[in-house]
mmCIF file with all atom_site columns, C-alpha atoms in Angstrom:
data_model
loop_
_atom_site.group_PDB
_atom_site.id
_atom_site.type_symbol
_atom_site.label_atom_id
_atom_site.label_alt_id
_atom_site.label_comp_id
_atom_site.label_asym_id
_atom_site.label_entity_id
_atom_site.label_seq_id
_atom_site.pdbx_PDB_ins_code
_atom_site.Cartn_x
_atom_site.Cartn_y
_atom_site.Cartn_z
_atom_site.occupancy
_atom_site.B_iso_or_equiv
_atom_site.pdbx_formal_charge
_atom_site.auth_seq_id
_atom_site.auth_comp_id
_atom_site.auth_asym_id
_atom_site.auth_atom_id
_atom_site.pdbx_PDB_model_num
ATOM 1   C CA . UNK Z 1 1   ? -8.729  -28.693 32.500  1.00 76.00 ? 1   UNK Z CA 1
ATOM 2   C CA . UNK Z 1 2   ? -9.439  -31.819 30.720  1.00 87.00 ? 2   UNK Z CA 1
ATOM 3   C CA . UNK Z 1 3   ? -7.551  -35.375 30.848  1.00 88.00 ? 3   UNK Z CA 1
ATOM 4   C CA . UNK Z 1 4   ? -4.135  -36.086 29.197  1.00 91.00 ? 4   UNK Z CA 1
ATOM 5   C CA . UNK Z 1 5   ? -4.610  -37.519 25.884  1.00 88.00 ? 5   UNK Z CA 1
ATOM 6   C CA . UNK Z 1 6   ? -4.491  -41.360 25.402  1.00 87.00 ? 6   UNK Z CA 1
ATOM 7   C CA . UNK Z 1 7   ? -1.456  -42.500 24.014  1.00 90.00 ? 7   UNK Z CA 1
ATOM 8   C CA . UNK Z 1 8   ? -2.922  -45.138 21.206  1.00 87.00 ? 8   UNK Z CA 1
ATOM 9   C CA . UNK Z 1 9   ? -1.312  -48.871 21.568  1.00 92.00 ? 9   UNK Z CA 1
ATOM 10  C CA . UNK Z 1 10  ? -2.195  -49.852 18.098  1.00 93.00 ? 10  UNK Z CA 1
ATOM 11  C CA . UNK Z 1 11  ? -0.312  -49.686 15.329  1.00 94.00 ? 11  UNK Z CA 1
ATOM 12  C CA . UNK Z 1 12  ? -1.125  -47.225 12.443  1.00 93.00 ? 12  UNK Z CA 1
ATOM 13  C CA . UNK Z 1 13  ? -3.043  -49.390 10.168  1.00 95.00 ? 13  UNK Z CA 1
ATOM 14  C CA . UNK Z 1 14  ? -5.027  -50.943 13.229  1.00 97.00 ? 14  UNK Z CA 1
ATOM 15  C CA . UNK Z 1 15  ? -8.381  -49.850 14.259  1.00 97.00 ? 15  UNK Z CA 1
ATOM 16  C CA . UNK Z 1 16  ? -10.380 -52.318 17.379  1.00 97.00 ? 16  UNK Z CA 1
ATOM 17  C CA . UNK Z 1 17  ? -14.226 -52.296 18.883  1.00 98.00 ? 17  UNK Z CA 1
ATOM 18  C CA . UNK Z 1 18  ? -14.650 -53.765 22.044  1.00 97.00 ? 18  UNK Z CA 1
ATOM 19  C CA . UNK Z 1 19  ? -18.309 -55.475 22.789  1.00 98.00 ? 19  UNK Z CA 1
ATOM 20  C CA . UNK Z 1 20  ? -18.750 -55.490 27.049  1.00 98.00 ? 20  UNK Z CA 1
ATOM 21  C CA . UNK Z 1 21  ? -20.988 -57.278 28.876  1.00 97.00 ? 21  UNK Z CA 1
ATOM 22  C CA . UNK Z 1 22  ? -22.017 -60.133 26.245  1.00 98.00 ? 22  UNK Z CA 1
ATOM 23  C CA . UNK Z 1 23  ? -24.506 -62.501 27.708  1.00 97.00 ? 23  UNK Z CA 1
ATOM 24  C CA . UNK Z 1 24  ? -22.770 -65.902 26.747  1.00 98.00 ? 24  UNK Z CA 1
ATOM 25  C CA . UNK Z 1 25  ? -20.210 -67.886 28.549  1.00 98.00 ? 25  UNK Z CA 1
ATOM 26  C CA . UNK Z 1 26  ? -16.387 -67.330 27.371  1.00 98.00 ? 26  UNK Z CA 1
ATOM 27  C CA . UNK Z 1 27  ? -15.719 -70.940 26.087  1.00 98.00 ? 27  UNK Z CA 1
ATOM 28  C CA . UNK Z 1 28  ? -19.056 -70.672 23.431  1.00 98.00 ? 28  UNK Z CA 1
ATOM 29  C CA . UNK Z 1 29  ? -18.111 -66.646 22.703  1.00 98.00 ? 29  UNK Z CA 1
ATOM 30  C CA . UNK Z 1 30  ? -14.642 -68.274 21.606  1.00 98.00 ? 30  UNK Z CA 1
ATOM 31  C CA . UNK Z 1 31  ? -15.412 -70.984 19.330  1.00 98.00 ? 31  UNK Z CA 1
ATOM 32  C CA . UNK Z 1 32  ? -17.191 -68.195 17.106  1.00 98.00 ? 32  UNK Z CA 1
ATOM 33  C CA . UNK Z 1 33  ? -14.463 -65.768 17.675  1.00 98.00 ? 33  UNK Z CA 1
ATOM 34  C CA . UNK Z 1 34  ? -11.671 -68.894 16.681  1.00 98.00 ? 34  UNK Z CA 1
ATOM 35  C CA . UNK Z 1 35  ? -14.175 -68.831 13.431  1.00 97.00 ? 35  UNK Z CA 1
ATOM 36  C CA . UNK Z 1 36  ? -12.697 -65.704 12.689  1.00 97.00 ? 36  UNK Z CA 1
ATOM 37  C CA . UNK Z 1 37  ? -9.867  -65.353 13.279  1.00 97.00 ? 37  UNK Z CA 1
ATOM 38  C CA . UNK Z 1 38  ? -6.919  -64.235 10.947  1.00 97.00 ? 38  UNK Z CA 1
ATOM 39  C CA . UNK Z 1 39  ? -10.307 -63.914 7.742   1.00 97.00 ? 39  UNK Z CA 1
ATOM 40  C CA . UNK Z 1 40  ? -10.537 -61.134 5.445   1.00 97.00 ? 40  UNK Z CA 1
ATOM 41  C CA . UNK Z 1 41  ? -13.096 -58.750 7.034   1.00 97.00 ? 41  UNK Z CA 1
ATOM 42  C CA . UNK Z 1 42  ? -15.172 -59.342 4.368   1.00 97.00 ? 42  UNK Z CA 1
ATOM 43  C CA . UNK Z 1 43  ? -15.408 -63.561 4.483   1.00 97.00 ? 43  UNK Z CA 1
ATOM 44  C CA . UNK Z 1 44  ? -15.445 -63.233 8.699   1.00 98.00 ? 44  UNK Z CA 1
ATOM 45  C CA . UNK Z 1 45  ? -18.700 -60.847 7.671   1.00 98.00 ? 45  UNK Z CA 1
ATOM 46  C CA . UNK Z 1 46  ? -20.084 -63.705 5.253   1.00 98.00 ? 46  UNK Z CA 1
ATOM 47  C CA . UNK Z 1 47  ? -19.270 -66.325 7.785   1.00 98.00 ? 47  UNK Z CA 1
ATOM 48  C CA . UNK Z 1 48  ? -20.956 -64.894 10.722  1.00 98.00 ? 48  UNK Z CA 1
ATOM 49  C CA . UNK Z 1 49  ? -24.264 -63.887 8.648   1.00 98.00 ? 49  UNK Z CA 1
ATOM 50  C CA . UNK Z 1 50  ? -24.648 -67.504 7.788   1.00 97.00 ? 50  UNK Z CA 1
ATOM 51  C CA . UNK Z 1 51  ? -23.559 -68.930 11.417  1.00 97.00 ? 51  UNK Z CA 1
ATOM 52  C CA . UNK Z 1 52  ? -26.155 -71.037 13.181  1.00 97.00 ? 52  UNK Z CA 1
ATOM 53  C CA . UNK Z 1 53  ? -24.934 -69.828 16.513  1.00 97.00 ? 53  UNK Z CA 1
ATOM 54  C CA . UNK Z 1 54  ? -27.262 -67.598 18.831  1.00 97.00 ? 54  UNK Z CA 1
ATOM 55  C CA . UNK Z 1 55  ? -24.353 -65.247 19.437  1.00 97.00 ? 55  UNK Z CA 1
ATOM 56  C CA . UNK Z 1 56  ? -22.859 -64.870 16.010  1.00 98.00 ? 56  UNK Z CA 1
ATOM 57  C CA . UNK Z 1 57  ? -25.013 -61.825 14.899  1.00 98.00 ? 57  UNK Z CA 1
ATOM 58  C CA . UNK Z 1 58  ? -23.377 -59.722 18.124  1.00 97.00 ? 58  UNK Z CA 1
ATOM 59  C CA . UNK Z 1 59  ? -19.943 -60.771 16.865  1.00 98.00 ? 59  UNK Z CA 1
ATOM 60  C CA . UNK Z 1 60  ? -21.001 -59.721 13.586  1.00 98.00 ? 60  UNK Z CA 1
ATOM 61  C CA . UNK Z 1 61  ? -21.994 -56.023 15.224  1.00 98.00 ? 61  UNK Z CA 1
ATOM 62  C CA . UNK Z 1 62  ? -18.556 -55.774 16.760  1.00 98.00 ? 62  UNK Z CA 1
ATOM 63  C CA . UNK Z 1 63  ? -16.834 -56.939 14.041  1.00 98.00 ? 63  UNK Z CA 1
ATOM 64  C CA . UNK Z 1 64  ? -18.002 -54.361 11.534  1.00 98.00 ? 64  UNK Z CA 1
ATOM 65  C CA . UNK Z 1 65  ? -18.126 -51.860 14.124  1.00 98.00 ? 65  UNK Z CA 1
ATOM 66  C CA . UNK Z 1 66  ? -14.424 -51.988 13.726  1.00 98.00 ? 66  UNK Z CA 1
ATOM 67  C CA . UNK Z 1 67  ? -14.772 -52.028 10.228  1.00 98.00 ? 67  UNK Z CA 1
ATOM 68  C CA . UNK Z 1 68  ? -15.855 -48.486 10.174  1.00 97.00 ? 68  UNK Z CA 1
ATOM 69  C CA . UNK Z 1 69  ? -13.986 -47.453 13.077  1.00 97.00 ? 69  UNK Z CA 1
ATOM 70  C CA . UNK Z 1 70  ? -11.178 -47.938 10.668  1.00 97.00 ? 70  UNK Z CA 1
ATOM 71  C CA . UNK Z 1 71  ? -12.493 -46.688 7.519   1.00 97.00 ? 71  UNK Z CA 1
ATOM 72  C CA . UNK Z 1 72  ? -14.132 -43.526 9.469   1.00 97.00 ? 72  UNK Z CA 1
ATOM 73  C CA . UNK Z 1 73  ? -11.418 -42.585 12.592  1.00 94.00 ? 73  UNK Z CA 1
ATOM 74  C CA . UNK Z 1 74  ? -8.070  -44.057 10.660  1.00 94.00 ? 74  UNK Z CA 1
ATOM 75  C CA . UNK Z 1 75  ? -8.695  -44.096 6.842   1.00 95.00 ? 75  UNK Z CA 1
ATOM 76  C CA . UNK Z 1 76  ? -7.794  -47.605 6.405   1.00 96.00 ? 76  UNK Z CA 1
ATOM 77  C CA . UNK Z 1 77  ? -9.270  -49.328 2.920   1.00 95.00 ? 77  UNK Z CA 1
ATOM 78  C CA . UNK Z 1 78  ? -11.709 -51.535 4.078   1.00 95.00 ? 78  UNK Z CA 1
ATOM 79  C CA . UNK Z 1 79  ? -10.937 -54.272 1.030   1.00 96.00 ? 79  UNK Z CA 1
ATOM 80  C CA . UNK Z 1 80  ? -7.685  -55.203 2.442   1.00 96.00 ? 80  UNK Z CA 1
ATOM 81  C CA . UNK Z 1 81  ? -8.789  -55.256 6.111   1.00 97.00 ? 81  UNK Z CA 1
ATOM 82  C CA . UNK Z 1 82  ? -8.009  -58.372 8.309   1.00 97.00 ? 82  UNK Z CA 1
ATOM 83  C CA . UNK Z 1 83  ? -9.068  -59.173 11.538  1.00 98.00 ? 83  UNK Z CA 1
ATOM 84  C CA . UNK Z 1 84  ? -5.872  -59.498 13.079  1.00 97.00 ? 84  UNK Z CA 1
ATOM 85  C CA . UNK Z 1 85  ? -7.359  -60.361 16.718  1.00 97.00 ? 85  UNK Z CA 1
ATOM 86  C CA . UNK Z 1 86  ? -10.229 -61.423 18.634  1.00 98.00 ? 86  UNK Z CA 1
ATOM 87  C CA . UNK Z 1 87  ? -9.682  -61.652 22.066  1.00 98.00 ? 87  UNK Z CA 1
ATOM 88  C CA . UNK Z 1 88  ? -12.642 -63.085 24.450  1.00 98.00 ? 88  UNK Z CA 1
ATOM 89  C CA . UNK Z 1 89  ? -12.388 -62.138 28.164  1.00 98.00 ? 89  UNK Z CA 1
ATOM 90  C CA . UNK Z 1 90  ? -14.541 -63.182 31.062  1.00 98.00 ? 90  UNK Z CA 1
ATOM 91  C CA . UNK Z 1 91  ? -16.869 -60.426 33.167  1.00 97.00 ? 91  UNK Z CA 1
ATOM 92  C CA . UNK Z 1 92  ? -19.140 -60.947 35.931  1.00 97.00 ? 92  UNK Z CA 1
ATOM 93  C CA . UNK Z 1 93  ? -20.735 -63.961 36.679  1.00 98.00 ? 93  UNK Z CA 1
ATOM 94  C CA . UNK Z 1 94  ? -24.380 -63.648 37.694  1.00 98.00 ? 94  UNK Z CA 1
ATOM 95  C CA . UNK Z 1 95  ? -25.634 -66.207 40.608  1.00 98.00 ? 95  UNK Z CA 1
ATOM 96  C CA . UNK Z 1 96  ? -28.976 -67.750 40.693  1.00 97.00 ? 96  UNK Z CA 1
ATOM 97  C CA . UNK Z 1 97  ? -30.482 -70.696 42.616  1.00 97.00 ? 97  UNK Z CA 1
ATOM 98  C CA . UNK Z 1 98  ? -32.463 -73.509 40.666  1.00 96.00 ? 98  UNK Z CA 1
ATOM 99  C CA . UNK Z 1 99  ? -35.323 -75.596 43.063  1.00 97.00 ? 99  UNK Z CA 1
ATOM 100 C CA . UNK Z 1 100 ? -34.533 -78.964 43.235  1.00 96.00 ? 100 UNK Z CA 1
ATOM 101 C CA . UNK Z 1 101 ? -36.049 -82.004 44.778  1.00 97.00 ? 101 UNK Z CA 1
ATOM 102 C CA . UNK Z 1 102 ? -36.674 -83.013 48.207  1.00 97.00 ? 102 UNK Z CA 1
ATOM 103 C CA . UNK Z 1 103 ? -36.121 -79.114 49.716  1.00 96.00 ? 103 UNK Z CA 1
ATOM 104 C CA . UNK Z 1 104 ? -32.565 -78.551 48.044  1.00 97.00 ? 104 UNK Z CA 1
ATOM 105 C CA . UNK Z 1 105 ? -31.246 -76.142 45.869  1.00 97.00 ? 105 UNK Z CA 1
ATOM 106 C CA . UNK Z 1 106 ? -28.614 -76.144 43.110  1.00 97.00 ? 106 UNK Z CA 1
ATOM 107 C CA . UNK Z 1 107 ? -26.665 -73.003 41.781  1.00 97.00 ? 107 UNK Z CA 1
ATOM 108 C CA . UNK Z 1 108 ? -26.731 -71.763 38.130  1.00 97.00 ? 108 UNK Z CA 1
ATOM 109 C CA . UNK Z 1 109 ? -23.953 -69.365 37.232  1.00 98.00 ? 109 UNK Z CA 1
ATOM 110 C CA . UNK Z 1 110 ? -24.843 -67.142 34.259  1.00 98.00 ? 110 UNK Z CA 1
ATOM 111 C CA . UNK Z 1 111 ? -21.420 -65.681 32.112  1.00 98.00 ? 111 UNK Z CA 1
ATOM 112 C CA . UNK Z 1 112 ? -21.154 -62.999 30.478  1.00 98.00 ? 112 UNK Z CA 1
ATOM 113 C CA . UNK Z 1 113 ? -18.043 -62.244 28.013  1.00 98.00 ? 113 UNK Z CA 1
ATOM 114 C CA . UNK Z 1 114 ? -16.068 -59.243 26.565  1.00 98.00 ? 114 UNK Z CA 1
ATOM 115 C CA . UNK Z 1 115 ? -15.001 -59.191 23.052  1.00 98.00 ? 115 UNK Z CA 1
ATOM 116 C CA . UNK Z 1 116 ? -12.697 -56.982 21.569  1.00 98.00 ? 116 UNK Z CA 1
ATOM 117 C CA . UNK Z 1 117 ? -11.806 -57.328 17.819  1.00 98.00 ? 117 UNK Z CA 1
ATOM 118 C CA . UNK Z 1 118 ? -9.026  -55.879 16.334  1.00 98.00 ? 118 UNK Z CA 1
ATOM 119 C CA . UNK Z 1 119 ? -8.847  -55.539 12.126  1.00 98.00 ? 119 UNK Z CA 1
ATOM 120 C CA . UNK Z 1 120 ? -5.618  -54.656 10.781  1.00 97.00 ? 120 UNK Z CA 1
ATOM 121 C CA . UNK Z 1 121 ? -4.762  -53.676 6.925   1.00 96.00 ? 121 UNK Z CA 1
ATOM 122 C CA . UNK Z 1 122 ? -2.461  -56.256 5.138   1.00 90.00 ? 122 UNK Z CA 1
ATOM 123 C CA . UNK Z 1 123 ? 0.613   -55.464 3.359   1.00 80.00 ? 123 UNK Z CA 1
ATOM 124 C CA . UNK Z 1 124 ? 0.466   -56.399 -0.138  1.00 71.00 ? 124 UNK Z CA 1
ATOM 125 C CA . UNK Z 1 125 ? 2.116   -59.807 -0.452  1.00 53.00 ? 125 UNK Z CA 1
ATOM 126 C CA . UNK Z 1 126 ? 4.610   -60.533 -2.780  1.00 47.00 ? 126 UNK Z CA 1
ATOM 127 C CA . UNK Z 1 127 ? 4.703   -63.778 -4.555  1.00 52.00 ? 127 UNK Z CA 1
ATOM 128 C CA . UNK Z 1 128 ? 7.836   -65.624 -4.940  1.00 50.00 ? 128 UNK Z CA 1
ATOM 129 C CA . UNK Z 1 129 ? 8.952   -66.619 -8.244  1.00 56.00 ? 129 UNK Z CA 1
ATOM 130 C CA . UNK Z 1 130 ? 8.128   -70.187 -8.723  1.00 59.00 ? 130 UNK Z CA 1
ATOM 131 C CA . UNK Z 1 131 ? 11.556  -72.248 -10.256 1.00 57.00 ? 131 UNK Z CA 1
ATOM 132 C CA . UNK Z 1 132 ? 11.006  -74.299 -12.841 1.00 59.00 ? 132 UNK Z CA 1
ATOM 133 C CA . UNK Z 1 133 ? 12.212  -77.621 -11.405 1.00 60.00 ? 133 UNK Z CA 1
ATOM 134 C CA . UNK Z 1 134 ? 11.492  -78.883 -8.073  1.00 63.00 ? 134 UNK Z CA 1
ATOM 135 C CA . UNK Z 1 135 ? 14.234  -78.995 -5.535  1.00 57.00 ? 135 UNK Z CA 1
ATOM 136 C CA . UNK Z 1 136 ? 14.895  -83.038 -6.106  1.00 58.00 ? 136 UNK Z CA 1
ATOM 137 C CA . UNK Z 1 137 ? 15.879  -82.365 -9.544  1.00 57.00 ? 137 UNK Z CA 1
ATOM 138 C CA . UNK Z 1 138 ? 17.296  -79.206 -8.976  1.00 57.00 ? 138 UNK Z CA 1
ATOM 139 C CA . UNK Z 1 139 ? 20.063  -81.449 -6.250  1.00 58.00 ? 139 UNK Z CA 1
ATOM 140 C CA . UNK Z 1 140 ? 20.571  -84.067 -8.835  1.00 62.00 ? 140 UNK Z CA 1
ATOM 141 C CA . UNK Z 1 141 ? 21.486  -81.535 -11.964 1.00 55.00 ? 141 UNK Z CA 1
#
């Protein structure tokens, strides 16, 4: 017998990758995940290529990691892709001891991060017609 099947929490035009066990505190994995954020997948892609931060090519892996998962497992078109979240969790906490002077010792904690990223396809948007007066001379007439 195998397991029951795993009901799926995301929406239809949703597809996620998760990156475990990243080796860079929360607080720094966030500022490039805030970077993000809410982009077209294809500008978050751009932006993280050109990113001067150490950890910005491992956000880029996740990041089109979920592209394909959603071209590949859900058939989504990749041009209208968004990253609708990226959510950065903490995970273990490795403890080390640093030598200091006169006989003492100091402790280093080393964080590690998960990342999950979730890329959504956006509905078309529909413009509003623009009026041709603004709406202080459209009170006055």
């Amino acid at each position: 017998m195998s397991k029951p099947k795993h009901i799926r929490t995301l929406a239809d035009t949703e597809a996620q990758a998760v990156a475990r066990n990243i080796r860079v505190s929360p607080r720094k994995l966030n500022l490039v995940a805030a970077t993000i954020r809410n982009q077209p997948a294809d500008k978050a892609i751009a932006a993280l290529t050109f990113s001067r931060r150490r950890i910005a090519q491992q956000v880029k892996k996740a990041l089109e990691s979920a592209v394909a998962n959603a071209e590949n497992n859900h058939q989504l078109d990749v041009d209208k892709l968004v990253v609708k979240t990226a959510e950065v969790g903490k995970s273990i906490v490795m403890k080390r001891f640093h030598a200091r002077g006169r006989g003492r010792s100091a402790r280093v904690e080393k964080f590690f991060s998960h990342l999950k990223i979730v890329v959504a396809e956006r509905a078309e948007a529909v413009e509003a017609p623009k009026a041709g007066k603004n709406s202080k001379e459209q009170k006055a007439a």
